[in-house]
Amino acid sequence: MISSRASKTLRDLKGVALRRTFTRRDFLKAAGVGTAGMALLGANACSTEQGVQREPPRRPGGVDGGQNVVLIVVDTLRKDHIGAYGNGWIRTPNLDALAGESLRFTRAYPESTPTICARRAIHTGTRTWPFRNWDPPEGENISLRGWQPIPLDQVTLAEVLKQNGYLNLFVSDNLQQYKPAYNMHRGFDVWDFFRGQTTDKYRPIWTCPPERLNGAFIANPDSGTGGEQYFAQYFANTADRRDEEDWFAPRVFNRASEFLESARDVGPFFLTIDVYDPHAPWDPPEKYTNMYSEGHDGPEPYAPVYGPSDYLTEAQLDRMNALYAGELTMMDRWLGRFMDKMEELNLFEDTLVLLLSDHGMILGEHGLVGKPHYALYPETTDVPFMIRHPEGRSAGQTSDYFASTHDVAPTILGHLGIEPPEQMTGQNLTTFFSGGEPEPRPHFTLGYHDHVWARDDRYAMFSADDGSDAKLFDLEKDPKMNRNIAANNPDVVKRMYEGYVLRDAGGPLPEYG
């Protein structure tokens, strides 16, 4: 039975280098988790019988036999929801296995967030915050400071690698990156964008199956996230899904595996995989949600309305957590399939692998859900970051260095022995592999829209850009940041705002009307 609300909505919308002795497979087998090998994907799609030249392209710069790089960016991945980072109830065997072979950073943060801001830093090695010269493109409906294409005067990691003879490949289902006004694909020889995530205007919104809209819990029909148009567009985009392989994470990692097949014999390659899951909406195949929930009566809370969580019952909030966990486990499974392909092709021996996220997601903690820009708690700011060295250096070790998104490009170039452009102000984290250390970072700062965040070894603080409404937490006594002590420690707040935030920003933060 289709509700009158769903029917009305649809009517309205019609008008609008070393072989490992203990491999990842060994880890998964010991953990009792099976991995299915992927069938070989056809590399010889162009037949010589058709007269197509099959010789690989000649790479400029004469690079031959250099090490490959795989960069994996996972959107909205909470650090504390990964087994390797201490989670005990969510199944992430492939993330855990990769972490076991990597140097894992325990205090990693995006230099700015959310999606586009973090990726600008990843691709350029340059800090985006403090969001000076914010110039959103015409027609952009997301009004967050720093949310804009990569400035044309900034060179990208892919462009530098291309100049040094690398074949660059990029696959993503992140709808924000393939908007027409954006240029995240600069420097890539091959890229593939899977359409249809969230509000991507991919298919006519009025083709949304009414039963899908009726099955979603919509607390605020007008909300940008979790509202009626949000769900109607998403369900229209995904109406033809049938098997698990039709979901987004499987499609992204399967295409990435195809890229591996085609690139492995061409010369050194740089492959970027940017997977949107576990970003909302969380609607994995039911078998994944059933791992964490005994079922749910009523419409599903597939996505949050950012802000206070009191619109959700306890049962709905539990279900939302189960849906997120299920989406994460599905993503992890297909990450494992991709790593199976790397192992099958013997690529781990000469490939640097990096994996990180752009931000997390609050799921009921602090009385909130979503990622409100004014709530810079660990659930939002703390991200996973791991680097697997081809020779297994520092495997299974951890570092408490304040690693960040703008370190990605200098780290990759540093590993390859390529001098980074002057604009790349991040640190080369591969110095840890040779017993060295990057420049000291006794504190770290980040920005999200009109709010700032800072921390050192003892305290974390966040506030509005002008320092108002500051919240302060003693991380030694309160690591989850549940008790605000700003009122009794104004001197600490002032020191962190003026000595960390304003100093790192190079002066007062920009003001926008």
Short mmCIF file of C-alpha atoms in Angstrom, two decimals, residues 48-476:
data_model
loop_
_atom_site.label_atom_id
_atom_site.label_comp_id
_atom_site.label_asym_id
_atom_site.label_seq_id
_atom_site.Cartn_x
_atom_site.Cartn_y
_atom_site.Cartn_z
CA THR A 48 43.92 -7.24 -33.26
CA GLU A 49 41.57 -8.91 -35.76
CA GLN A 50 39.72 -5.60 -35.88
CA GLY A 51 42.90 -3.83 -36.82
CA VAL A 52 43.28 -2.02 -33.52
CA GLN A 53 46.84 -1.33 -32.39
CA ARG A 54 47.41 -3.24 -29.13
CA GLU A 55 50.77 -1.80 -28.15
CA PRO A 56 50.58 0.14 -24.89
CA PRO A 57 51.08 3.90 -25.13
CA ARG A 58 54.58 5.26 -24.81
CA ARG A 59 54.93 7.21 -21.61
CA PRO A 60 56.66 10.59 -21.61
CA GLY A 61 59.78 11.00 -19.54
CA GLY A 62 61.11 7.53 -20.26
CA VAL A 63 59.96 6.06 -16.94
CA ASP A 64 60.17 2.29 -16.91
CA GLY A 65 59.92 -0.13 -14.01
CA GLY A 66 59.01 2.50 -11.42
CA GLN A 67 56.78 1.68 -8.50
CA ASN A 68 53.02 1.93 -8.82
CA VAL A 69 50.71 3.81 -6.48
CA VAL A 70 47.14 2.99 -5.44
CA LEU A 71 45.27 5.66 -3.51
CA ILE A 72 41.94 4.67 -1.94
CA VAL A 73 39.67 7.40 -0.57
CA VAL A 74 36.64 6.12 1.36
CA ASP A 75 33.97 8.70 2.07
CA THR A 76 32.37 9.08 5.53
CA LEU A 77 34.41 6.30 7.13
CA ARG A 78 34.45 6.52 10.91
CA LYS A 79 37.80 5.50 12.35
CA ASP A 80 36.23 3.93 15.42
CA HIS A 81 34.08 1.66 13.23
CA ILE A 82 37.12 -0.30 11.96
CA GLY A 83 38.40 -3.36 13.79
CA ALA A 84 42.03 -2.31 13.44
CA TYR A 85 41.17 0.91 15.25
CA GLY A 86 39.50 -0.89 18.14
CA ASN A 87 35.97 -1.64 16.99
CA GLY A 88 34.69 -4.98 18.23
CA TRP A 89 31.25 -5.33 16.65
CA ILE A 90 31.52 -4.35 12.98
CA ARG A 91 33.06 -6.75 10.46
CA THR A 92 35.84 -5.06 8.48
CA PRO A 93 38.26 -7.93 7.79
CA ASN A 94 39.82 -6.42 4.67
CA LEU A 95 40.43 -3.00 6.20
CA ASP A 96 41.91 -4.80 9.20
CA ALA A 97 44.16 -6.93 7.00
CA LEU A 98 45.40 -3.90 5.08
CA ALA A 99 46.03 -2.09 8.37
CA GLY A 100 48.03 -5.09 9.58
CA GLU A 101 50.38 -4.64 6.63
CA SER A 102 50.54 -0.86 6.88
CA LEU A 103 51.83 1.98 8.99
CA ARG A 104 48.62 3.13 10.67
CA PHE A 105 48.12 6.68 11.90
CA THR A 106 46.10 6.96 15.11
CA ARG A 107 45.71 10.75 15.04
CA ALA A 108 44.78 11.58 11.46
CA TYR A 109 42.48 14.48 10.58
CA PRO A 110 41.39 16.19 7.37
CA GLU A 111 42.97 19.63 7.08
CA SER A 112 39.48 20.76 6.07
CA THR A 113 36.17 19.13 5.39
CA PRO A 114 33.72 18.03 4.00
CA THR A 115 33.88 16.22 0.65
CA ILE A 116 35.25 18.72 -1.88
CA CYS A 117 37.45 20.61 0.58
CA ALA A 118 39.17 17.40 1.69
CA ARG A 119 39.72 16.24 -1.86
CA ARG A 120 41.20 19.53 -2.99
CA ALA A 121 43.86 18.98 -0.34
CA ILE A 122 44.37 15.33 -1.32
CA HIS A 123 44.86 16.15 -4.99
CA THR A 124 47.06 19.23 -4.51
CA GLY A 125 49.01 18.71 -1.28
CA THR A 126 47.93 22.24 -0.37
CA ARG A 127 45.85 23.39 2.57
CA THR A 128 42.36 24.51 1.58
CA TRP A 129 41.55 26.05 4.97
CA PRO A 130 41.28 28.94 5.94
CA PHE A 131 39.09 29.17 2.84
CA ARG A 132 40.44 32.44 1.50
CA ASN A 133 39.21 33.50 -1.94
CA TRP A 134 36.23 31.18 -1.74
CA ASP A 135 34.60 31.38 -5.16
CA PRO A 136 31.84 28.78 -5.64
CA PRO A 137 30.98 28.10 -9.29
CA GLU A 138 27.81 29.41 -10.86
CA GLY A 139 24.84 27.18 -10.14
CA GLU A 140 26.40 25.33 -7.19
CA ASN A 141 23.73 24.59 -4.59
CA ILE A 142 26.14 23.67 -1.79
CA SER A 143 27.19 26.81 0.04
CA LEU A 144 30.06 25.66 2.24
CA ARG A 145 33.24 27.69 2.53
CA GLY A 146 36.06 26.23 0.48
CA TRP A 147 33.65 24.14 -1.60
CA GLN A 148 34.92 24.94 -5.09
CA PRO A 149 37.02 23.44 -7.88
CA ILE A 150 40.78 23.20 -7.59
CA PRO A 151 42.16 26.67 -8.45
CA LEU A 152 43.80 26.71 -11.85
CA ASP A 153 47.06 28.04 -10.40
CA GLN A 154 47.46 24.89 -8.30
CA VAL A 155 49.03 21.83 -9.87
CA THR A 156 47.60 18.40 -9.04
CA LEU A 157 49.37 15.22 -7.98
CA ALA A 158 48.21 13.48 -11.16
CA GLU A 159 49.64 16.27 -13.31
CA VAL A 160 53.03 15.97 -11.62
CA LEU A 161 53.04 12.21 -12.01
CA LYS A 162 52.05 12.46 -15.65
CA GLN A 163 55.02 14.73 -16.29
CA ASN A 164 57.17 12.00 -14.76
CA GLY A 165 55.92 9.23 -17.00
CA TYR A 166 53.03 7.79 -15.00
CA LEU A 167 49.80 6.42 -16.41
CA ASN A 168 47.04 7.90 -14.25
CA LEU A 169 43.66 6.24 -13.74
CA PHE A 170 40.71 7.40 -11.66
CA VAL A 171 37.41 5.72 -10.78
CA SER A 172 34.72 7.11 -8.48
CA ASP A 173 31.01 7.21 -7.73
CA ASN A 174 31.36 10.47 -5.80
CA LEU A 175 28.78 12.73 -7.43
CA GLN A 176 30.39 15.93 -6.16
CA GLN A 177 33.53 15.34 -8.21
CA TYR A 178 31.89 14.91 -11.58
CA LYS A 179 29.69 17.97 -11.49
CA PRO A 180 30.39 19.85 -14.73
CA ALA A 181 32.08 22.79 -12.97
CA TYR A 182 34.63 20.66 -11.13
CA ASN A 183 38.05 19.46 -12.26
CA MET A 184 39.17 16.69 -9.93
CA HIS A 185 40.13 14.56 -12.95
CA ARG A 186 42.94 16.94 -14.00
CA GLY A 187 46.04 14.98 -15.00
CA PHE A 188 44.33 11.60 -15.29
CA ASP A 189 44.65 9.70 -18.56
CA VAL A 190 41.59 7.57 -17.87
CA TRP A 191 38.67 8.23 -15.57
CA ASP A 192 35.28 6.68 -14.98
CA PHE A 193 32.47 8.17 -12.92
CA PHE A 194 29.55 6.00 -11.85
CA ARG A 195 26.41 8.12 -11.87
CA GLY A 196 23.47 7.98 -9.50
CA GLN A 197 24.62 8.55 -5.94
CA THR A 198 22.31 10.54 -3.66
CA THR A 199 20.96 13.65 -5.41
CA ASP A 200 22.80 13.24 -8.72
CA LYS A 201 20.32 14.29 -11.42
CA TYR A 202 20.92 11.07 -13.28
CA ARG A 203 17.42 9.80 -14.00
CA PRO A 204 14.03 11.53 -14.02
CA ILE A 205 13.03 12.01 -10.41
CA TRP A 206 9.41 11.14 -11.13
CA THR A 207 10.46 7.60 -12.07
CA CYS A 208 11.14 6.87 -8.40
CA PRO A 209 9.34 3.64 -7.40
CA PRO A 210 6.64 4.80 -4.95
CA GLU A 211 7.17 1.80 -2.68
CA ARG A 212 10.82 2.77 -2.15
CA LEU A 213 9.91 6.30 -1.12
CA ASN A 214 7.18 4.94 1.13
CA GLY A 215 9.76 2.64 2.77
CA ALA A 216 12.08 5.46 3.83
CA PHE A 217 11.67 7.28 7.14
CA ILE A 218 11.34 10.97 6.26
CA ALA A 219 11.25 13.14 9.36
CA ASN A 220 11.54 16.44 7.49
CA PRO A 221 10.30 16.37 3.87
CA ASP A 222 12.10 19.64 3.07
CA SER A 223 15.50 18.61 4.43
CA GLY A 224 18.38 18.66 1.96
CA THR A 225 19.63 15.36 3.38
CA GLY A 226 17.01 12.77 4.26
CA GLY A 227 14.15 14.75 2.69
CA GLU A 228 11.61 13.69 0.07
CA GLN A 229 13.46 15.03 -2.97
CA TYR A 230 16.72 13.54 -1.65
CA PHE A 231 15.22 10.06 -1.45
CA ALA A 232 13.09 10.35 -4.59
CA GLN A 233 16.13 11.20 -6.72
CA TYR A 234 18.24 8.44 -5.18
CA PHE A 235 15.56 5.77 -5.58
CA ALA A 236 14.94 6.85 -9.18
CA ASN A 237 18.67 6.56 -9.85
CA THR A 238 18.90 3.05 -8.39
CA ALA A 239 15.59 1.58 -9.49
CA ASP A 240 17.20 -1.01 -11.76
CA ARG A 241 19.44 -2.60 -9.13
CA ARG A 242 18.97 -6.34 -8.86
CA ASP A 243 22.15 -8.07 -7.64
CA GLU A 244 24.79 -6.96 -5.16
CA GLU A 245 27.16 -6.20 -8.03
CA ASP A 246 24.76 -3.41 -9.02
CA TRP A 247 25.42 -1.45 -5.83
CA PHE A 248 27.93 1.38 -6.06
CA ALA A 249 30.89 0.05 -4.05
CA PRO A 250 31.02 -3.22 -6.04
CA ARG A 251 30.87 -1.30 -9.31
CA VAL A 252 33.69 1.03 -8.29
CA PHE A 253 36.03 -1.71 -7.10
CA ASN A 254 35.23 -3.97 -10.07
CA ARG A 255 36.12 -1.17 -12.47
CA ALA A 256 39.29 -0.48 -10.49
CA SER A 257 40.21 -4.16 -10.93
CA GLU A 258 39.72 -3.80 -14.67
CA PHE A 259 42.05 -0.82 -14.62
CA LEU A 260 44.68 -2.93 -12.85
CA GLU A 261 44.46 -5.52 -15.63
CA SER A 262 44.93 -2.94 -18.35
CA ALA A 263 47.67 -0.92 -16.65
CA ARG A 264 49.97 -3.50 -15.08
CA ASP A 265 52.16 -4.01 -18.18
CA VAL A 266 52.10 -0.43 -19.50
CA GLY A 267 54.58 1.01 -17.04
CA PRO A 268 54.25 2.66 -13.65
CA PHE A 269 50.69 3.70 -12.89
CA PHE A 270 48.84 5.81 -10.36
CA LEU A 271 45.32 4.57 -9.63
CA THR A 272 42.92 6.62 -7.52
CA ILE A 273 39.80 4.89 -6.22
CA ASP A 274 37.28 7.21 -4.57
CA VAL A 275 34.34 5.23 -3.20
CA TYR A 276 31.34 7.08 -1.74
CA ASP A 277 30.06 4.30 0.54
CA PRO A 278 29.51 4.28 3.48
CA HIS A 279 28.09 7.74 2.80
CA ALA A 280 24.32 7.94 3.26
CA PRO A 281 21.83 6.82 2.18
CA TRP A 282 22.56 3.48 3.84
CA ASP A 283 20.59 0.84 1.95
CA PRO A 284 22.89 -2.18 1.54
CA PRO A 285 21.52 -5.59 0.59
CA GLU A 286 19.54 -6.86 3.55
CA LYS A 287 22.01 -9.59 4.45
CA TYR A 288 24.52 -6.95 5.56
CA THR A 289 22.12 -5.04 7.78
CA ASN A 290 20.96 -8.34 9.29
CA MET A 291 24.47 -8.83 10.65
CA TYR A 292 23.80 -5.97 13.07
CA SER A 293 20.04 -5.82 13.53
CA GLU A 294 17.22 -8.25 14.24
CA GLY A 295 14.87 -6.35 11.96
CA HIS A 296 12.88 -3.16 11.99
CA ASP A 297 9.19 -2.32 11.86
CA GLY A 298 8.27 0.70 9.81
CA PRO A 299 10.09 2.96 7.35
CA GLU A 300 13.87 2.71 7.33
CA PRO A 301 16.10 5.59 8.59
CA TYR A 302 18.36 5.39 5.57
CA ALA A 303 19.81 8.89 6.07
CA PRO A 304 19.96 11.45 8.88
CA VAL A 305 18.56 14.94 9.08
CA TYR A 306 21.65 16.80 10.29
CA GLY A 307 21.27 18.12 13.82
CA PRO A 308 19.67 16.89 17.05
CA SER A 309 18.82 13.20 17.11
CA ASP A 310 15.69 13.54 19.23
CA TYR A 311 13.44 13.10 16.19
CA LEU A 312 14.49 9.44 16.18
CA THR A 313 13.28 6.79 18.60
CA GLU A 314 15.86 4.59 20.27
CA ALA A 315 14.89 1.74 17.94
CA GLN A 316 15.28 3.97 14.88
CA LEU A 317 18.67 5.18 16.04
CA ASP A 318 19.81 1.60 16.59
CA ARG A 319 18.58 0.72 13.13
CA MET A 320 20.44 3.69 11.62
CA ASN A 321 23.65 2.42 13.22
CA ALA A 322 22.99 -1.06 11.82
CA LEU A 323 22.37 0.33 8.33
CA TYR A 324 25.64 2.28 8.43
CA ALA A 325 27.50 -0.80 9.69
CA GLY A 326 25.98 -2.93 6.95
CA GLU A 327 26.99 -0.46 4.25
CA LEU A 328 30.52 -0.38 5.67
CA THR A 329 30.80 -4.17 5.71
CA MET A 330 29.60 -4.35 2.10
CA MET A 331 32.19 -1.76 1.06
CA ASP A 332 34.86 -3.72 2.96
CA ARG A 333 33.96 -6.92 1.14
CA TRP A 334 34.46 -5.35 -2.28
CA LEU A 335 37.63 -3.64 -1.17
CA GLY A 336 38.76 -7.19 -0.40
CA ARG A 337 37.86 -8.31 -3.91
CA PHE A 338 40.00 -5.51 -5.30
CA MET A 339 42.92 -6.49 -3.06
CA ASP A 340 42.46 -10.10 -4.23
CA LYS A 341 43.03 -8.82 -7.75
CA MET A 342 46.17 -6.96 -6.68
CA GLU A 343 47.47 -10.14 -5.10
CA GLU A 344 46.56 -12.23 -8.13
CA LEU A 345 48.54 -9.85 -10.35
CA ASN A 346 51.50 -9.76 -7.92
CA LEU A 347 51.17 -5.99 -7.62
CA PHE A 348 51.65 -5.67 -3.89
CA GLU A 349 55.38 -6.22 -4.35
CA ASP A 350 55.92 -2.95 -6.25
CA THR A 351 52.92 -0.80 -5.31
CA LEU A 352 52.54 1.80 -2.60
CA VAL A 353 48.99 1.67 -1.18
CA LEU A 354 47.37 4.49 0.78
CA LEU A 355 43.87 4.48 2.29
CA LEU A 356 42.16 7.31 4.14
CA SER A 357 38.82 9.06 4.59
CA ASP A 358 37.62 12.65 4.41
CA HIS A 359 35.47 12.73 7.58
CA GLY A 360 33.18 10.58 9.69
CA MET A 361 29.54 10.74 10.78
CA ILE A 362 27.80 11.24 14.12
CA LEU A 363 25.26 8.49 14.79
CA GLY A 364 23.58 9.53 18.00
CA GLU A 365 26.59 10.56 20.06
CA HIS A 366 26.31 13.98 21.72
CA GLY A 367 22.59 13.92 20.97
CA LEU A 368 23.27 14.50 17.25
CA VAL A 369 23.19 12.77 13.87
CA GLY A 370 24.94 13.64 10.61
CA LYS A 371 27.93 15.92 10.29
CA PRO A 372 26.79 19.40 11.32
CA HIS A 373 29.58 21.94 10.76
CA TYR A 374 29.22 23.22 14.32
CA ALA A 375 29.78 19.80 15.92
CA LEU A 376 33.45 18.90 15.44
CA TYR A 377 33.51 15.84 17.65
CA PRO A 378 35.72 12.76 17.10
CA GLU A 379 32.93 10.96 15.26
CA THR A 380 33.25 13.59 12.51
CA THR A 381 36.91 14.65 12.60
CA ASP A 382 38.87 11.44 13.34
CA VAL A 383 39.66 9.52 10.17
CA PRO A 384 41.60 6.35 9.31
CA PHE A 385 44.87 6.76 7.44
CA MET A 386 47.16 3.86 6.54
CA ILE A 387 50.13 3.45 4.20
CA ARG A 388 51.35 0.06 3.00
CA HIS A 389 54.98 0.06 1.85
CA PRO A 390 55.82 -2.36 -1.00
CA GLU A 391 58.61 -3.91 1.08
CA GLY A 392 56.46 -4.32 4.16
CA ARG A 393 58.28 -1.64 6.16
CA SER A 394 56.61 -0.64 9.43
CA ALA A 395 53.86 -3.21 8.83
CA GLY A 396 51.49 -3.34 11.78
CA GLN A 397 53.07 -0.33 13.45
CA THR A 398 51.26 2.83 14.51
CA SER A 399 52.17 6.50 14.63
CA ASP A 400 50.54 9.27 16.65
CA TYR A 401 51.79 11.95 14.24
CA PHE A 402 49.05 14.39 13.20
CA ALA A 403 48.70 13.09 9.64
CA SER A 404 46.33 14.82 7.24
CA THR A 405 44.82 14.95 3.79
CA HIS A 406 47.31 17.48 2.40
CA ASP A 407 50.13 15.03 3.24
CA VAL A 408 48.95 12.54 0.60
CA ALA A 409 50.55 14.15 -2.47
CA PRO A 410 53.96 14.95 -0.86
CA THR A 411 54.02 11.43 0.60
CA ILE A 412 53.48 9.78 -2.78
CA LEU A 413 55.99 12.01 -4.56
CA GLY A 414 58.50 11.56 -1.74
CA HIS A 415 58.26 7.78 -1.99
CA LEU A 416 58.85 7.96 -5.75
CA GLY A 417 61.79 10.35 -5.40
CA ILE A 418 60.00 13.17 -7.24
CA GLU A 419 60.48 16.70 -5.95
CA PRO A 420 57.08 18.16 -5.02
CA PRO A 421 56.07 21.60 -6.30
CA GLU A 422 56.55 24.47 -3.86
CA GLN A 423 52.79 24.79 -3.37
CA MET A 424 52.62 21.35 -1.73
CA THR A 425 53.00 22.27 1.92
CA GLY A 426 52.05 18.88 3.35
CA GLN A 427 54.58 16.46 4.82
CA ASN A 428 56.21 13.37 3.33
CA LEU A 429 55.04 10.64 5.68
CA THR A 430 57.25 7.96 4.08
CA THR A 431 60.17 9.37 6.06
CA PHE A 432 58.88 7.14 8.87
CA PHE A 433 59.78 4.08 6.78
CA SER A 434 63.47 4.98 6.83
CA GLY A 435 63.62 5.87 10.51
CA GLY A 436 63.15 9.60 10.06
CA GLU A 437 60.32 11.94 10.98
CA PRO A 438 58.50 14.75 9.15
CA GLU A 439 58.49 18.28 10.52
CA PRO A 440 57.08 18.31 14.07
CA ARG A 441 53.39 19.03 14.53
CA PRO A 442 52.80 19.71 18.23
CA HIS A 443 49.22 20.69 17.37
CA PHE A 444 46.82 20.54 14.44
CA THR A 445 43.99 22.71 13.13
CA LEU A 446 41.19 22.23 10.64
CA GLY A 447 38.17 24.09 9.32
CA TYR A 448 34.61 23.18 8.38
CA HIS A 449 32.56 25.98 6.83
CA ASP A 450 32.45 28.78 9.45
CA HIS A 451 33.86 26.70 12.33
CA VAL A 452 37.40 25.83 13.38
CA TRP A 453 38.95 23.02 15.39
CA ALA A 454 42.31 22.63 17.12
CA ARG A 455 44.00 20.05 19.30
CA ASP A 456 47.31 19.22 20.90
CA ASP A 457 48.38 16.35 23.13
CA ARG A 458 46.10 17.44 25.98
CA TYR A 459 43.12 19.44 24.71
CA ALA A 460 40.71 19.72 21.81
CA MET A 461 38.76 22.88 21.09
CA PHE A 462 36.28 23.98 18.45
CA SER A 463 34.45 27.24 17.92
CA ALA A 464 32.95 29.59 15.36
CA ASP A 465 35.48 31.31 13.11
CA ASP A 466 35.51 34.40 15.34
CA GLY A 467 36.24 32.32 18.45
CA SER A 468 32.72 32.52 19.85
CA ASP A 469 30.76 29.58 21.22
CA ALA A 470 33.99 27.76 22.03
CA LYS A 471 33.94 24.24 23.44
CA LEU A 472 36.98 22.72 25.16
CA PHE A 473 37.71 19.14 26.17
CA ASP A 474 40.44 17.48 28.22
CA LEU A 475 41.44 14.53 26.05
CA GLU A 476 43.32 12.78 28.85
#
